[in-house]
Short mmCIF file of C-alpha atoms in Angstrom, two decimals:
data_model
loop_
_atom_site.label_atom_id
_atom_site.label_comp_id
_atom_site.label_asym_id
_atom_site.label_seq_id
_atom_site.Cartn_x
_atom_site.Cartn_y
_atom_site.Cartn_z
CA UNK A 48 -4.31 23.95 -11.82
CA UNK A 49 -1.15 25.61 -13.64
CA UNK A 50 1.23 23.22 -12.14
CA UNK A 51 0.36 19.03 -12.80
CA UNK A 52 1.88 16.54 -10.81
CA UNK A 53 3.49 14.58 -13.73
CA UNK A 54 6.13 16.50 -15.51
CA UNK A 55 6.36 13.30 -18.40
CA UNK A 56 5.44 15.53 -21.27
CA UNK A 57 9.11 17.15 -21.28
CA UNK A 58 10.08 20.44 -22.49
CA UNK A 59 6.68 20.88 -24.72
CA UNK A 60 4.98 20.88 -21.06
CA UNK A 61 7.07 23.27 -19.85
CA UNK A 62 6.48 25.94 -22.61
CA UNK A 63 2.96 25.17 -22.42
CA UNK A 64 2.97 25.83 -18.54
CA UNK A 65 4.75 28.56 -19.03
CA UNK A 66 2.75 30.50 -21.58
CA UNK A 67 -0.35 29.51 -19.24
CA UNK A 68 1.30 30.84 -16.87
CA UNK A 69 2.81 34.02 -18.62
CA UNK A 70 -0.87 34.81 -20.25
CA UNK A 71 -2.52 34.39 -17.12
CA UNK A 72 0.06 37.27 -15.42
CA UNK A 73 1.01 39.67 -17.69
CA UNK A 74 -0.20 43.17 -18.58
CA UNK A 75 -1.26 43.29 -21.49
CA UNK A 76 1.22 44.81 -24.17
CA UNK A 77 4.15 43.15 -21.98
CA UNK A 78 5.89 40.25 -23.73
CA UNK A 79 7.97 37.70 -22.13
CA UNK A 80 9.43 34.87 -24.39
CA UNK A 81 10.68 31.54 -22.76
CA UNK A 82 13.98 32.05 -23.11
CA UNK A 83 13.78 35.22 -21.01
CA UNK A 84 13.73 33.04 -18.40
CA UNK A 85 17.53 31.45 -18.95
CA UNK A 86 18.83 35.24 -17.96
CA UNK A 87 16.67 35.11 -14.96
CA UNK A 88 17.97 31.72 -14.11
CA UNK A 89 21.92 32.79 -14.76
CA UNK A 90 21.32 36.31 -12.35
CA UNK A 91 19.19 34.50 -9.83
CA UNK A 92 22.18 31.76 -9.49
CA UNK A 93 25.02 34.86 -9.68
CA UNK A 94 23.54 36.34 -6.94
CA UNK A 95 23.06 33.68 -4.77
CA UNK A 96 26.83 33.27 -5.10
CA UNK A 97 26.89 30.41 -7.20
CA UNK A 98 30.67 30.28 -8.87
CA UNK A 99 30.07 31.13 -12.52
CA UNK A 100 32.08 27.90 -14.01
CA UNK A 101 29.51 26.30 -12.32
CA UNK A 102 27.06 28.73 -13.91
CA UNK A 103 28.22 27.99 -17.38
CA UNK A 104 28.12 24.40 -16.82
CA UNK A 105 24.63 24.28 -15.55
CA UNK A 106 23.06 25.90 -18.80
CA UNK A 107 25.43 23.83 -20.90
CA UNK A 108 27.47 27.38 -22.33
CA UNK A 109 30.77 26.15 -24.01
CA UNK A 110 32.05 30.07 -23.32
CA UNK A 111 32.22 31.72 -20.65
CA UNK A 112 31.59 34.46 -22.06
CA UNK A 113 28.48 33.48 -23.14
CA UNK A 114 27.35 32.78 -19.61
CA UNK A 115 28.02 36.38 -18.58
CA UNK A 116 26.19 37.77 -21.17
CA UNK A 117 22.96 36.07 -19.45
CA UNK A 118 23.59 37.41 -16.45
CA UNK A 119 22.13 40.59 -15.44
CA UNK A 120 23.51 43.58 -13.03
CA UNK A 121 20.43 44.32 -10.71
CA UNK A 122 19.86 47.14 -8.78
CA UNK A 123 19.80 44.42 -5.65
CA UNK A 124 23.35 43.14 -6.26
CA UNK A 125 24.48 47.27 -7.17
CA UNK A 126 22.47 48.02 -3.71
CA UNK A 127 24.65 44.84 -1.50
CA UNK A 128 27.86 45.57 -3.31
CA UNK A 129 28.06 49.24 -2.26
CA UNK A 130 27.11 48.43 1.31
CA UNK A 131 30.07 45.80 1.02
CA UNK A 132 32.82 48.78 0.99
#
């Protein structure tokens, strides 16, 4: 089982279940590093229209400009944006 039921072990348990999880799905020659995952978390929130002071605040960013660097244009939010006009 990837995921246990006690999360006690802290951020150590979350790498490890993460590179479990990471070696167990990846191509080989691919590499993802944990922190790849903070951009994914900033662009996922974005898009779901979560306010980016909130954004900031959430992954503990003193600059907001910092916070926008994490997040990511996708061709999803390119595709809804047009369609908005």
């Amino acid at each position: 089982d990837v995921f246990a039921d006690d999360w006690s072990g802290g951020k150590d348990q979350v790498l490890r279940t993460f590179k479990k999880v990471r070696n167990y799905s990846i191509k080989k020659g691919d590499s993802w590093a944990f922190h790849t995952l903070r951009h994914s978390h900033a662009t996922w929130l974005a898009e779901a229209g979560v306010p980016v002071r909130t954004i900031m605040y959430l992954m503990g960013h003193k600059n907001i400009e910092t916070t926008l660097r994490y997040m990511k244009v996708t061709d999803q939010s390119m595709f809804e944006a047009i369609n908005a006009l």
